[in-house]
PDB file of C-alpha atoms in Angstrom:
ATOM      1  CA  MET V  25      84.482  58.576 116.788  1.00 39.00           C
ATOM      2  CA  GLY V  26      85.053  62.149 116.111  1.00 38.00           C
ATOM      3  CA  TRP V  27      83.800  64.240 112.514  1.00 34.00           C
ATOM      4  CA  ARG V  28      85.274  62.847 109.635  1.00 37.00           C
ATOM      5  CA  PHE V  29      85.072  64.805 106.377  1.00 35.00           C
ATOM      6  CA  GLN V  30      85.851  63.237 103.043  1.00 36.00           C
ATOM      7  CA  LEU V  31      86.429  63.289  99.652  1.00 37.00           C
ATOM      8  CA  ALA V  32      86.612  60.622  97.202  1.00 38.00           C
ATOM      9  CA  ALA V  33      88.535  62.750  94.459  1.00 38.00           C
ATOM     10  CA  ALA V  34      91.775  60.578  92.140  1.00 38.00           C
ATOM     11  CA  GLN V  35      93.296  59.417  95.053  1.00 37.00           C
ATOM     12  CA  LEU V  36      91.121  60.673  97.917  1.00 42.00           C
ATOM     13  CA  ALA V  37      92.885  64.326  97.115  1.00 41.00           C
ATOM     14  CA  LEU V  38      90.878  66.506  98.743  1.00 37.00           C
ATOM     15  CA  LEU V  39      91.059  65.515 101.961  1.00 39.00           C
ATOM     16  CA  ASP V  40      94.023  63.781 103.167  1.00 41.00           C
ATOM     17  CA  TRP V  41      94.310  66.381 105.700  1.00 38.00           C
ATOM     18  CA  ALA V  42      90.916  65.158 107.072  1.00 39.00           C
ATOM     19  CA  HIS V  43      92.794  63.064 109.905  1.00 42.00           C
ATOM     20  CA  PHE V  44      94.265  65.993 111.831  1.00 42.00           C
ATOM     21  CA  ASP V  45      91.581  68.044 114.215  1.00 42.00           C
ATOM     22  CA  TRP V  46      93.257  70.884 114.056  1.00 42.00           C
ATOM     23  CA  ILE V  47      92.779  71.544 110.578  1.00 44.00           C
ATOM     24  CA  TRP V  48      88.799  71.870 111.755  1.00 46.00           C
ATOM     25  CA  ALA V  49      88.716  75.631 112.149  1.00 50.00           C
ATOM     26  CA  PRO V  50      84.865  77.109 110.769  1.00 52.00           C
ATOM     27  CA  SER V  51      86.807  78.893 107.856  1.00 73.00           C
ATOM     28  CA  ARG V  52      88.420  75.110 107.001  1.00 73.00           C
ATOM     29  CA  LEU V  53      85.366  73.165 107.459  1.00 76.00           C
ATOM     30  CA  THR V  54      83.486  76.478 105.099  1.00 81.00           C
ATOM     31  CA  ILE V  55      86.599  75.661 102.341  1.00 79.00           C
ATOM     32  CA  ASN V  56      86.632  71.808 102.661  1.00 81.00           C
ATOM     33  CA  ARG V  57      82.544  71.238 102.463  1.00 82.00           C
ATOM     34  CA  THR V  58      82.525  74.091  99.649  1.00 85.00           C
ATOM     35  CA  LEU V  59      85.509  71.909  97.682  1.00 85.00           C
ATOM     36  CA  TRP V  60      83.611  68.447  98.933  1.00 85.00           C
ATOM     37  CA  ALA V  61      80.520  69.604  97.251  1.00 88.00           C
ATOM     38  CA  THR V  62      82.076  71.400  93.984  1.00 90.00           C
ATOM     39  CA  GLY V  63      84.191  68.171  93.365  1.00 88.00           C
ATOM     40  CA  LEU V  64      80.894  65.869  93.842  1.00 89.00           C
ATOM     41  CA  ALA V  65      78.895  67.773  91.269  1.00 92.00           C
ATOM     42  CA  LEU V  66      81.422  68.273  88.690  1.00 93.00           C
ATOM     43  CA  GLN V  67      82.444  64.818  88.763  1.00 93.00           C
ATOM     44  CA  CYS V  68      78.449  63.560  88.550  1.00 93.00           C
ATOM     45  CA  ALA V  69      78.524  65.929  85.236  1.00 95.00           C
ATOM     46  CA  LEU V  70      81.374  64.109  83.809  1.00 96.00           C
ATOM     47  CA  ALA V  71      80.209  60.504  85.045  1.00 95.00           C
ATOM     48  CA  VAL V  72      76.934  61.834  82.596  1.00 96.00           C
ATOM     49  CA  ALA V  73      78.996  63.029  79.589  1.00 96.00           C
ATOM     50  CA  VAL V  74      80.988  60.660  79.449  1.00 96.00           C
ATOM     51  CA  PHE V  75      77.839  58.009  78.676  1.00 95.00           C
ATOM     52  CA  ARG V  76      76.107  60.844  76.951  1.00 95.00           C
ATOM     53  CA  ARG V  77      79.049  61.243  74.672  1.00 94.00           C
ATOM     54  CA  GLY V  78      79.681  57.348  73.812  1.00 94.00           C
ATOM     55  CA  ILE V  79      83.034  57.625  75.659  1.00 95.00           C
ATOM     56  CA  ALA V  80      81.976  54.922  78.238  1.00 95.00           C
ATOM     57  CA  ARG V  81      81.399  52.135  75.294  1.00 94.00           C
ATOM     58  CA  ARG V  82      84.950  52.761  73.959  1.00 93.00           C
ATOM     59  CA  PHE V  83      86.736  53.116  77.435  1.00 95.00           C
ATOM     60  CA  PRO V  84      84.492  51.307  79.828  1.00 96.00           C
ATOM     61  CA  CYS V  85      87.822  51.184  82.076  1.00 96.00           C
ATOM     62  CA  PHE V  86      87.665  54.833  82.492  1.00 96.00           C
ATOM     63  CA  ALA V  87      83.708  55.355  82.733  1.00 96.00           C
ATOM     64  CA  ALA V  88      84.047  52.810  85.558  1.00 97.00           C
ATOM     65  CA  LEU V  89      86.665  54.584  87.409  1.00 96.00           C
ATOM     66  CA  VAL V  90      84.466  58.091  86.875  1.00 95.00           C
ATOM     67  CA  CYS V  91      81.765  56.381  88.177  1.00 95.00           C
ATOM     68  CA  PHE V  92      83.231  55.374  91.073  1.00 95.00           C
ATOM     69  CA  TYR V  93      84.560  58.519  92.392  1.00 92.00           C
ATOM     70  CA  PRO V  94      81.544  59.914  92.976  1.00 91.00           C
ATOM     71  CA  LEU V  95      79.930  57.054  94.801  1.00 92.00           C
ATOM     72  CA  ARG V  96      82.574  56.633  96.836  1.00 92.00           C
ATOM     73  CA  ALA V  97      82.856  59.879  97.839  1.00 87.00           C
ATOM     74  CA  GLY V  98      79.120  59.677  99.075  1.00 87.00           C
ATOM     75  CA  LEU V  99      79.513  56.689 100.535  1.00 90.00           C
ATOM     76  CA  LEU V 100      82.590  57.980 102.820  1.00 88.00           C
ATOM     77  CA  PHE V 101      80.738  61.173 103.456  1.00 84.00           C
ATOM     78  CA  VAL V 102      77.160  58.677 104.774  1.00 87.00           C
ATOM     79  CA  LEU V 103      79.859  56.475 106.628  1.00 88.00           C
ATOM     80  CA  ALA V 104      82.479  58.948 108.529  1.00 82.00           C
ATOM     81  CA  SER V 105      80.535  60.142 111.545  1.00 80.00           C
ATOM     82  CA  ARG V 106      78.098  57.243 112.262  1.00 85.00           C
ATOM     83  CA  VAL V 107      80.793  54.111 112.139  1.00 85.00           C
ATOM     84  CA  ASP V 108      83.662  53.266 114.253  1.00 87.00           C
ATOM     85  CA  ALA V 109      87.563  53.576 113.022  1.00 83.00           C
ATOM     86  CA  ASP V 110      87.736  50.015 112.716  1.00 87.00           C
ATOM     87  CA  VAL V 111      85.495  49.200 110.407  1.00 87.00           C
ATOM     88  CA  TYR V 112      85.590  53.017 108.470  1.00 88.00           C
ATOM     89  CA  ASP V 113      89.550  52.525 107.972  1.00 88.00           C
ATOM     90  CA  PRO V 114      89.390  49.363 106.554  1.00 91.00           C
ATOM     91  CA  LEU V 115      87.094  49.804 104.249  1.00 92.00           C
ATOM     92  CA  PHE V 116      88.919  53.590 103.045  1.00 90.00           C
ATOM     93  CA  SER V 117      92.121  51.529 102.474  1.00 89.00           C
ATOM     94  CA  ALA V 118      89.796  48.539 100.435  1.00 93.00           C
ATOM     95  CA  LEU V 119      88.242  51.166  98.089  1.00 92.00           C
ATOM     96  CA  ALA V 120      91.576  52.753  97.866  1.00 90.00           C
ATOM     97  CA  PHE V 121      93.424  49.521  96.348  1.00 91.00           C
ATOM     98  CA  THR V 122      90.283  49.561  94.029  1.00 94.00           C
ATOM     99  CA  GLU V 123      91.167  52.687  92.943  1.00 92.00           C
ATOM    100  CA  ILE V 124      94.764  52.064  92.160  1.00 91.00           C
ATOM    101  CA  LEU V 125      93.014  48.798  90.026  1.00 92.00           C
ATOM    102  CA  LEU V 126      90.868  50.778  88.215  1.00 94.00           C
ATOM    103  CA  GLN V 127      94.120  52.988  87.308  1.00 92.00           C
ATOM    104  CA  VAL V 128      95.805  50.507  86.261  1.00 89.00           C
ATOM    105  CA  ALA V 129      93.377  49.153  84.047  1.00 93.00           C
ATOM    106  CA  ILE V 130      92.803  52.625  82.458  1.00 94.00           C
ATOM    107  CA  ALA V 131      96.587  52.412  81.319  1.00 90.00           C
ATOM    108  CA  VAL V 132      96.077  49.353  80.443  1.00 88.00           C
ATOM    109  CA  GLU V 133      93.127  49.816  78.446  1.00 92.00           C
ATOM    110  CA  LEU V 134      94.528  53.209  76.609  1.00 91.00           C
ATOM    111  CA  ILE V 135      97.390  51.210  75.096  1.00 86.00           C
ATOM    112  CA  TRP V 136      95.085  48.630  73.729  1.00 87.00           C
ATOM    113  CA  ARG V 137      92.520  51.327  72.256  1.00 88.00           C
ATOM    114  CA  ILE V 138      95.427  52.677  70.374  1.00 85.00           C
ATOM    115  CA  ASN V 139      97.046  49.726  69.271  1.00 80.00           C
ATOM    116  CA  GLN V 140      93.282  49.059  67.995  1.00 80.00           C
ATOM    117  CA  GLU V 141      93.697  52.592  65.938  1.00 77.00           C
ATOM    118  CA  THR V 142      96.335  51.495  64.170  1.00 73.00           C
ATOM    119  CA  GLY V 143      95.616  47.685  63.737  1.00 64.00           C
ATOM    120  CA  THR V 144      96.252  48.427  59.751  1.00 53.00           C
ATOM    121  CA  GLU V 145     100.148  49.232  60.456  1.00 56.00           C
ATOM    122  CA  PRO V 146     102.999  46.196  60.550  1.00 56.00           C
ATOM    123  CA  ARG V 147     103.175  44.339  63.285  1.00 59.00           C
ATOM    124  CA  SER V 148     106.841  45.365  64.328  1.00 60.00           C
ATOM    125  CA  SER V 149     105.033  48.904  64.768  1.00 59.00           C
ATOM    126  CA  THR V 150     102.688  47.396  67.489  1.00 59.00           C
ATOM    127  CA  ASP V 151     105.639  45.535  69.394  1.00 66.00           C
ATOM    128  CA  ARG V 152     107.634  48.342  69.609  1.00 66.00           C
ATOM    129  CA  ARG V 153     104.900  50.411  71.421  1.00 63.00           C
ATOM    130  CA  TRP V 154     104.377  47.354  73.774  1.00 68.00           C
ATOM    131  CA  VAL V 155     108.290  47.838  74.372  1.00 74.00           C
ATOM    132  CA  THR V 156     107.674  51.104  74.636  1.00 69.00           C
ATOM    133  CA  LEU V 157     105.413  51.003  77.497  1.00 68.00           C
ATOM    134  CA  LEU V 158     107.635  48.366  78.718  1.00 76.00           C
ATOM    135  CA  ILE V 159     110.282  50.556  79.344  1.00 78.00           C
ATOM    136  CA  PHE V 160     107.826  53.237  80.589  1.00 74.00           C
ATOM    137  CA  LEU V 161     106.997  50.342  83.156  1.00 76.00           C
ATOM    138  CA  GLY V 162     110.598  50.223  84.533  1.00 83.00           C
ATOM    139  CA  ILE V 163     111.365  54.027  84.623  1.00 81.00           C
ATOM    140  CA  ALA V 164     108.527  53.924  87.078  1.00 80.00           C
ATOM    141  CA  GLY V 165     110.139  51.596  88.837  1.00 82.00           C
ATOM    142  CA  GLY V 166     113.052  53.172  89.188  1.00 84.00           C
ATOM    143  CA  LEU V 167     111.662  56.369  89.354  1.00 81.00           C
ATOM    144  CA  THR V 168     109.257  55.386  92.751  1.00 81.00           C
ATOM    145  CA  TRP V 169     112.721  53.128  93.534  1.00 83.00           C
ATOM    146  CA  LEU V 170     114.448  56.398  93.778  1.00 80.00           C
ATOM    147  CA  VAL V 171     111.883  58.818  95.631  1.00 76.00           C
ATOM    148  CA  LEU V 172     111.365  56.443  98.507  1.00 75.00           C
ATOM    149  CA  ARG V 173     115.290  56.181  98.601  1.00 75.00           C
ATOM    150  CA  PHE V 174     115.967  59.564  99.082  1.00 71.00           C
ATOM    151  CA  THR V 175     113.078  60.154 100.980  1.00 70.00           C
ATOM    152  CA  PRO V 176     113.624  60.085 105.347  1.00 66.00           C
ATOM    153  CA  ALA V 177     112.294  57.121 106.591  1.00 64.00           C
ATOM    154  CA  ARG V 178     109.540  59.297 108.492  1.00 63.00           C
ATOM    155  CA  ALA V 179     108.125  60.913 105.934  1.00 64.00           C
ATOM    156  CA  PRO V 180     104.399  59.658 105.074  1.00 65.00           C
ATOM    157  CA  VAL V 181     104.756  58.687 101.435  1.00 70.00           C
ATOM    158  CA  ASP V 182     102.920  55.538 100.004  1.00 73.00           C
ATOM    159  CA  ARG V 183     105.396  53.466  97.614  1.00 77.00           C
ATOM    160  CA  VAL V 184     102.414  52.048  95.791  1.00 81.00           C
ATOM    161  CA  GLN V 185     100.512  55.558  94.970  1.00 84.00           C
ATOM    162  CA  VAL V 186     104.143  56.644  94.345  1.00 85.00           C
ATOM    163  CA  PHE V 187     104.852  54.053  91.486  1.00 87.00           C
ATOM    164  CA  VAL V 188     100.892  54.873  90.173  1.00 88.00           C
ATOM    165  CA  TRP V 189     101.586  57.742  89.579  1.00 89.00           C
ATOM    166  CA  PHE V 190     104.736  57.583  87.739  1.00 88.00           C
ATOM    167  CA  LEU V 191     102.759  54.857  85.836  1.00 87.00           C
ATOM    168  CA  MET V 192     100.060  56.767  84.621  1.00 90.00           C
ATOM    169  CA  ILE V 193     102.522  59.181  83.524  1.00 89.00           C
ATOM    170  CA  ALA V 194     103.391  57.036  80.549  1.00 85.00           C
ATOM    171  CA  PRO V 195     100.598  56.544  78.518  1.00 88.00           C
ATOM    172  CA  PHE V 196     100.310  60.011  77.473  1.00 91.00           C
ATOM    173  CA  PHE V 197     103.607  60.220  75.663  1.00 86.00           C
ATOM    174  CA  VAL V 198     102.203  56.890  74.137  1.00 85.00           C
ATOM    175  CA  ALA V 199      98.611  58.405  73.229  1.00 89.00           C
ATOM    176  CA  LEU V 200     101.089  61.883  72.053  1.00 88.00           C
ATOM    177  CA  LYS V 201     102.900  59.888  69.581  1.00 84.00           C
ATOM    178  CA  TYR V 202      99.862  57.393  68.181  1.00 83.00           C
ATOM    179  CA  ALA V 203      96.964  57.927  68.825  1.00 87.00           C
ATOM    180  CA  ARG V 204      94.620  58.472  65.940  1.00 87.00           C
ATOM    181  CA  SER V 205      91.590  59.902  68.011  1.00 90.00           C
ATOM    182  CA  VAL V 206      91.799  63.050  70.618  1.00 93.00           C
ATOM    183  CA  ASN V 207      90.234  61.087  73.671  1.00 94.00           C
ATOM    184  CA  PRO V 208      92.938  59.084  74.469  1.00 94.00           C
ATOM    185  CA  VAL V 209      95.459  61.984  74.710  1.00 94.00           C
ATOM    186  CA  ARG V 210      92.601  63.740  76.729  1.00 95.00           C
ATOM    187  CA  ILE V 211      92.331  61.340  78.965  1.00 96.00           C
ATOM    188  CA  ALA V 212      96.114  60.030  79.143  1.00 95.00           C
ATOM    189  CA  ALA V 213      96.368  64.467  79.838  1.00 96.00           C
ATOM    190  CA  GLY V 214      94.305  64.281  82.434  1.00 96.00           C
ATOM    191  CA  PHE V 215      95.850  61.404  84.354  1.00 95.00           C
ATOM    192  CA  ALA V 216      99.110  62.481  83.251  1.00 94.00           C
ATOM    193  CA  GLY V 217      98.688  66.027  84.818  1.00 95.00           C
ATOM    194  CA  PHE V 218      96.956  64.608  87.929  1.00 94.00           C
ATOM    195  CA  SER V 219     100.468  62.683  88.472  1.00 92.00           C
ATOM    196  CA  LEU V 220     102.772  65.375  88.595  1.00 93.00           C
ATOM    197  CA  ILE V 221     100.479  67.560  90.615  1.00 93.00           C
ATOM    198  CA  GLN V 222     100.039  64.403  93.029  1.00 90.00           C
ATOM    199  CA  LEU V 223     103.984  64.071  92.658  1.00 89.00           C
ATOM    200  CA  ALA V 224     104.658  68.075  94.155  1.00 89.00           C
ATOM    201  CA  ALA V 225     101.792  67.462  96.814  1.00 88.00           C
ATOM    202  CA  THR V 226     103.572  64.129  98.363  1.00 84.00           C
ATOM    203  CA  PHE V 227     107.150  65.486  97.920  1.00 83.00           C
ATOM    204  CA  GLY V 228     105.764  68.884  99.861  1.00 86.00           C
ATOM    205  CA  ARG V 229     104.161  67.066 102.101  1.00 83.00           C
ATOM    206  CA  ALA V 230     107.021  65.090 103.274  1.00 80.00           C
ATOM    207  CA  HIS V 231     109.103  67.866 103.527  1.00 80.00           C
ATOM    208  CA  ALA V 232     106.867  70.090 105.521  1.00 83.00           C
ATOM    209  CA  PHE V 233     105.719  67.135 107.925  1.00 80.00           C
ATOM    210  CA  LEU V 234     109.772  66.551 108.509  1.00 78.00           C
ATOM    211  CA  LYS V 235     109.778  70.306 109.234  1.00 81.00           C
ATOM    212  CA  HIS V 236     106.714  70.647 111.512  1.00 82.00           C
ATOM    213  CA  ASP V 237     105.332  73.067 109.085  1.00 81.00           C
ATOM    214  CA  ALA V 238     101.943  72.500 110.265  1.00 81.00           C
ATOM    215  CA  GLY V 239     101.069  75.686 107.272  1.00 81.00           C
ATOM    216  CA  TRP V 240     102.988  74.552 104.619  1.00 84.00           C
ATOM    217  CA  TYR V 241     101.411  70.748 105.334  1.00 82.00           C
ATOM    218  CA  LEU V 242      97.943  72.362 104.804  1.00 82.00           C
ATOM    219  CA  GLY V 243      98.763  74.110 101.796  1.00 83.00           C
ATOM    220  CA  TRP V 244      99.995  70.871 100.028  1.00 86.00           C
ATOM    221  CA  SER V 245      97.173  68.998 101.053  1.00 85.00           C
ATOM    222  CA  TYR V 246      94.972  71.082  98.810  1.00 87.00           C
ATOM    223  CA  ALA V 247      97.260  70.869  95.730  1.00 89.00           C
ATOM    224  CA  PRO V 248      95.949  67.582  94.884  1.00 88.00           C
ATOM    225  CA  GLY V 249      92.030  68.547  95.572  1.00 87.00           C
ATOM    226  CA  VAL V 250      92.101  71.638  93.390  1.00 90.00           C
ATOM    227  CA  GLY V 251      94.263  69.639  90.794  1.00 92.00           C
ATOM    228  CA  TYR V 252      91.787  67.243  90.200  1.00 91.00           C
ATOM    229  CA  LEU V 253      88.854  69.350  89.829  1.00 92.00           C
ATOM    230  CA  ALA V 254      91.019  71.216  87.168  1.00 95.00           C
ATOM    231  CA  VAL V 255      91.593  68.370  85.442  1.00 95.00           C
ATOM    232  CA  VAL V 256      87.759  66.909  85.814  1.00 95.00           C
ATOM    233  CA  ILE V 257      86.834  70.645  84.162  1.00 96.00           C
ATOM    234  CA  PHE V 258      89.338  70.015  81.573  1.00 97.00           C
ATOM    235  CA  TRP V 259      87.474  66.343  80.829  1.00 97.00           C
ATOM    236  CA  LEU V 260      84.264  68.073  80.523  1.00 96.00           C
ATOM    237  CA  ILE V 261      85.649  70.485  78.557  1.00 95.00           C
ATOM    238  CA  SER V 262      88.086  68.851  76.190  1.00 95.00           C
ATOM    239  CA  LEU V 263      86.458  65.053  75.867  1.00 94.00           C
ATOM    240  CA  ARG V 264      84.649  65.138  72.266  1.00 91.00           C
ATOM    241  CA  HIS V 265      81.607  62.552  71.097  1.00 90.00           C
ATOM    242  CA  GLU V 266      82.525  58.659  70.858  1.00 83.00           C
ATOM    243  CA  LYS V 267      81.029  58.039  66.999  1.00 72.00           C
TER     244      LYS V 267
END
């Protein structure tokens, strides 16, 4: 099989464009390798920070995802030029599905921890928060339907991913209103920001795909990867030690 360069950043963002042979001009290859190496280093640093600051103890699903990304990046990098597509592609899909499951688990984990922080409040307040979350789920489903309804069928849009991106915005609003500590807000803010970047990039790529504009497609493909690196830096700087 031909050379394929893959990176695991939330949603494999850095290398959605890796399946297009025309991209691999020397300058593109240098940029992609630089982003891959930078992303891997930052993600490893974040994984270390999450455990050293005690965040993994309180947010184990978040810690699992943070560790999952660099491990996946290394595995896909090693296998990319060593196995055939009939082995690589199912593995790629299985890892992407695992990422989605971990993201959903993080959304639940954040809401659960926020409820624990406000455990002394009346039960009615807790019930209202869960009702609010269900409303957000309904809104996420409705927005996903609208996106798919008005996106041309030929455009490359993953409906499951779109729903998850909308879903990951919801915990931020819950954390912003109810969280008593900073880490839930900042974890949720990172996911919400990255989800918005992913949604914008998805719409941009879909438009470029329909217009047969390779330059804009490539540009939008870089946006999620760079955005995720910004989120990792944000978490490295902002996440505090858990007591």
